[in-house]
Short mmCIF file of C-alpha atoms in Angstrom, two decimals:
data_model
loop_
_atom_site.label_atom_id
_atom_site.label_comp_id
_atom_site.label_asym_id
_atom_site.label_seq_id
_atom_site.Cartn_x
_atom_site.Cartn_y
_atom_site.Cartn_z
CA MET A 300 0.21 0.23 0.28
CA VAL A 301 2.77 2.27 1.04
CA LYS A 302 4.50 1.36 -2.30
CA HIS A 303 1.77 2.52 -4.31
CA PHE A 304 0.70 5.73 -2.46
CA LEU A 305 4.45 6.78 -3.33
CA PHE A 306 3.88 7.05 -6.90
CA PHE A 307 0.58 8.59 -6.22
CA ILE A 308 1.01 12.27 -7.64
CA ALA A 309 -1.73 15.32 -8.10
CA VAL A 310 -1.64 17.43 -10.89
CA ILE A 311 -3.25 20.35 -10.21
CA LEU A 312 -2.85 23.03 -12.01
CA SER A 313 -6.00 24.91 -11.11
CA CYS A 314 -8.43 26.79 -14.24
CA PHE A 315 -10.25 28.21 -10.97
CA THR A 316 -11.51 31.49 -10.97
CA GLY A 317 -12.09 32.15 -6.98
CA GLY A 318 -13.42 35.86 -6.09
CA SER A 319 -15.19 35.79 -9.67
CA GLN A 320 -17.19 32.63 -9.07
CA THR A 321 -20.71 33.86 -9.10
CA TYR A 322 -19.56 36.42 -12.76
CA LEU A 323 -18.74 33.85 -13.89
CA ASP A 324 -21.19 31.12 -13.24
CA THR A 325 -22.96 33.19 -14.89
CA LEU A 326 -20.88 33.33 -18.30
CA LYS A 327 -20.56 29.65 -18.03
CA SER A 328 -25.21 29.19 -17.70
CA GLU A 329 -24.90 32.00 -21.21
CA LEU A 330 -22.28 30.24 -22.87
CA GLU A 331 -24.55 26.93 -22.90
CA THR A 332 -26.86 28.24 -25.15
CA GLN A 333 -24.44 29.51 -27.37
CA ASP A 334 -22.36 27.96 -30.47
CA ASN A 335 -19.43 30.12 -30.86
CA ALA A 336 -18.02 30.76 -27.25
CA LYS A 337 -15.33 32.75 -28.26
CA ALA A 338 -17.51 34.91 -30.76
CA TYR A 339 -19.75 35.24 -27.54
CA LEU A 340 -16.83 36.15 -25.58
CA TYR A 341 -15.46 38.11 -28.11
CA ALA A 342 -18.38 40.08 -28.74
CA LYS A 343 -20.24 40.03 -25.06
CA VAL A 344 -16.88 41.82 -23.66
CA LYS A 345 -16.70 44.41 -26.42
CA ILE A 346 -20.08 46.36 -24.67
CA ASP A 347 -19.44 45.28 -21.12
CA LYS A 348 -17.21 48.12 -19.70
CA ASN A 349 -17.25 46.11 -16.35
CA LYS A 350 -13.31 46.12 -15.69
CA HIS A 351 -13.74 43.04 -13.48
CA HIS A 352 -16.45 41.34 -15.87
CA GLN A 353 -13.68 42.18 -18.39
CA ALA A 354 -11.13 40.65 -17.04
CA VAL A 355 -12.84 37.73 -15.78
CA ILE A 356 -13.84 37.07 -19.56
CA TYR A 357 -10.84 37.61 -21.07
CA ASN A 358 -9.59 34.40 -18.34
CA LYS A 359 -12.27 32.58 -19.95
CA LEU A 360 -10.63 33.13 -23.26
CA GLY A 361 -7.87 31.98 -22.46
CA LEU A 362 -9.14 28.80 -20.84
CA ILE A 363 -10.65 28.26 -24.87
CA TYR A 364 -7.45 28.76 -26.35
CA GLN A 365 -5.33 26.51 -24.25
CA TYR A 366 -7.99 23.78 -24.79
CA GLU A 367 -7.57 24.10 -28.02
CA SER A 368 -3.73 24.21 -27.87
CA ASN A 369 -2.60 27.81 -29.08
CA LEU A 370 -1.00 29.04 -26.35
CA ASP A 371 0.09 31.99 -28.08
CA SER A 372 -3.26 33.29 -27.85
CA ALA A 373 -4.96 31.90 -24.20
CA SER A 374 -1.46 34.42 -22.99
CA TYR A 375 -2.61 37.20 -25.29
CA CYS A 376 -6.07 36.56 -23.54
CA HIS A 377 -4.80 36.24 -19.91
CA ARG A 378 -1.94 39.20 -20.12
CA ARG A 379 -4.99 41.45 -21.12
CA ALA A 380 -7.54 39.81 -18.10
CA LEU A 381 -4.30 41.28 -15.43
CA ARG A 382 -5.03 44.45 -17.30
CA PHE A 383 -8.02 44.80 -17.00
CA ALA A 384 -7.79 43.01 -13.12
CA PHE A 385 -5.72 45.85 -12.43
CA GLU A 386 -7.85 48.35 -13.64
CA ASP A 387 -10.57 47.13 -11.77
CA SER A 388 -8.39 47.74 -8.34
CA PRO A 389 -4.94 46.98 -7.60
CA LYS A 390 -4.74 44.54 -5.71
CA ASN A 391 -8.18 41.95 -6.36
CA GLN A 392 -7.76 38.24 -6.71
CA GLU A 393 -8.77 38.12 -10.57
CA MET A 394 -5.07 39.00 -10.51
CA GLY A 395 -3.88 36.13 -8.67
CA VAL A 396 -6.11 33.42 -11.10
CA SER A 397 -4.37 35.67 -14.31
CA TYR A 398 -0.90 35.02 -12.79
CA ASN A 399 -1.71 31.58 -12.03
CA LYS A 400 -3.00 31.06 -15.76
CA ILE A 401 -0.29 32.48 -17.40
CA GLY A 402 1.54 30.31 -15.13
CA ILE A 403 0.08 27.65 -16.26
CA VAL A 404 0.77 28.24 -20.10
CA HIS A 405 4.55 28.85 -19.56
CA TYR A 406 3.83 25.53 -18.08
CA TYR A 407 2.44 24.03 -20.92
CA LYS A 408 5.20 25.68 -23.32
CA GLY A 409 8.19 24.13 -21.46
CA GLU A 410 9.47 27.55 -19.73
CA LEU A 411 9.49 26.56 -16.22
CA ASP A 412 11.21 29.86 -15.05
CA SER A 413 8.86 32.01 -15.80
CA ALA A 414 5.64 29.50 -15.35
CA ILE A 415 7.57 30.34 -11.34
CA ILE A 416 7.67 34.16 -11.75
CA ASN A 417 3.85 33.85 -12.35
CA PHE A 418 2.90 31.51 -9.81
CA LYS A 419 4.98 33.01 -7.28
CA LYS A 420 3.19 36.87 -7.51
CA SER A 421 -0.65 34.72 -7.69
CA ILE A 422 -0.02 33.90 -4.05
CA PRO A 423 -0.44 37.60 -2.11
CA TYR A 424 -3.74 38.34 -4.11
CA TYR A 425 -5.35 35.51 -3.25
CA THR A 426 -8.12 35.60 -0.41
CA ASP A 427 -10.26 32.11 -1.76
CA GLN A 428 -7.60 29.48 0.10
CA THR A 429 -8.68 26.87 -2.44
CA LEU A 430 -6.91 29.18 -4.55
CA LYS A 431 -4.31 29.79 -2.70
CA ALA A 432 -2.85 26.53 -2.24
CA ASN A 433 -4.12 25.08 -5.79
CA SER A 434 -0.75 27.82 -6.62
CA LEU A 435 2.14 27.02 -4.19
CA ASN A 436 1.30 23.14 -4.88
CA ASN A 437 1.16 24.07 -8.99
CA LEU A 438 4.57 26.49 -8.29
CA ALA A 439 5.91 22.68 -6.08
CA MET A 440 5.91 20.93 -8.95
CA MET A 441 7.36 24.16 -11.19
CA TYR A 442 10.88 23.43 -8.94
CA LYS A 443 10.46 19.85 -9.09
CA ALA A 444 10.42 20.19 -12.40
CA ASN A 445 13.21 22.98 -12.20
CA SER A 446 15.27 20.34 -10.10
CA ASN A 447 15.13 22.05 -7.03
CA PRO A 448 13.60 19.60 -4.85
CA ASP A 449 14.26 21.90 -1.51
CA LYS A 450 12.03 24.75 -2.71
CA ALA A 451 9.25 22.42 -4.14
CA ILE A 452 9.11 20.81 -0.85
CA ALA A 453 8.82 23.41 0.65
CA ASN A 454 5.81 24.85 -1.05
CA TYR A 455 4.16 21.05 -0.71
CA LEU A 456 4.02 22.02 2.82
CA LEU A 457 2.92 25.34 2.81
CA ALA A 458 0.31 23.71 -0.05
CA ASN A 459 -0.67 21.00 2.95
CA ASP A 460 -0.68 23.62 5.47
CA VAL A 461 -3.82 25.13 3.79
CA TYR A 462 -4.89 22.37 2.87
CA ALA A 463 -4.97 21.50 6.37
CA ASP A 464 -6.88 24.34 7.36
CA ILE A 465 -9.54 24.57 4.81
CA GLN A 466 -10.17 20.41 5.77
CA ASP A 467 -9.31 20.14 2.02
CA TYR A 468 -8.04 16.53 3.10
CA LYS A 469 -8.39 15.04 -0.72
CA LYS A 470 -6.08 17.38 -2.20
CA GLN A 471 -4.13 16.94 1.46
CA VAL A 472 -3.73 13.74 0.97
CA SER A 473 -2.58 14.61 -2.67
CA VAL A 474 0.32 16.69 -1.86
CA LEU A 475 1.57 14.21 1.02
CA GLY A 476 2.04 12.19 -1.74
CA ASN A 477 3.86 14.05 -3.63
CA ILE A 478 5.64 15.33 -0.94
CA SER A 479 6.32 11.00 -0.68
CA ALA A 480 7.90 11.11 -4.28
CA LEU A 481 10.01 13.43 -4.49
CA TYR A 482 11.28 11.99 -1.31
CA ASN A 483 11.89 8.80 -2.41
CA SER A 484 13.58 10.38 -6.09
CA LEU A 485 15.26 11.50 -3.59
CA LYS A 486 16.08 8.26 -2.65
CA ASP A 487 15.37 9.90 0.71
CA PHE A 488 13.53 6.47 1.98
CA GLU A 489 13.19 7.60 4.90
CA ASN A 490 11.33 11.27 5.02
CA ALA A 491 9.32 9.06 1.72
CA LYS A 492 7.94 6.88 4.07
CA ARG A 493 7.28 9.08 6.60
CA TYR A 494 4.67 11.28 4.45
CA ALA A 495 3.92 8.22 2.37
CA GLU A 496 2.07 7.03 5.93
CA LYS A 497 0.78 10.44 6.87
CA GLY A 498 -0.80 10.12 3.72
CA ILE A 499 -2.63 7.14 4.44
CA ASP A 500 -3.45 7.54 7.82
CA LEU A 501 -5.29 11.23 7.07
CA ALA A 502 -6.86 9.52 3.60
CA LYS A 503 -8.44 6.69 6.21
CA SER A 504 -9.31 9.48 9.01
CA THR A 505 -11.46 10.62 6.44
CA ASN A 506 -13.03 8.49 4.67
CA ASN A 507 -10.79 8.70 1.51
CA LYS A 508 -9.34 5.63 1.50
CA ASP A 509 -10.13 5.11 -2.53
CA LEU A 510 -7.24 7.86 -2.83
CA ILE A 511 -4.35 4.84 -1.39
#
């Protein structure tokens, strides 16, 4: 069971848009009736002068381009979203969401240093703790991929603490698995076993046995 758990690594490159959830939900409902989501969003963003709405719309457009593997257009839209979010308020959560999405695009392009910079920039803007933890987890994964295991573990632990605070046990178990797997790759089998066992115990005590 421990061996199985060591290799349970969750990828949490988050596409959530917290802090704008009410408007985002409205937007998603509107898109369900549209045959051409991009055309609808481009038309909408031209007439909606609310800066927050414009930021959310451009982030949604960026996600559509991500799904189409059009990373240049995705990056352009997420950067537009960042600009409108800043114009809405110099410090608001949609800025964090935008930085996170820009980081994801850099990750898909294999530009790990740029991904790290943007994930780090996103974290101070969050009021939603789930989004903060997701970005910390993303940052940890980038450091791992960039051969910086110490910083990877440090950020995994920060993400784990936030997930523990908000009692998101499934993601907490996943992060503990990531930490265990990283220690295992470093041949630090004592810590690998320790974090694997922590994850297993947590999964059992929170009725998430399916995760192990």
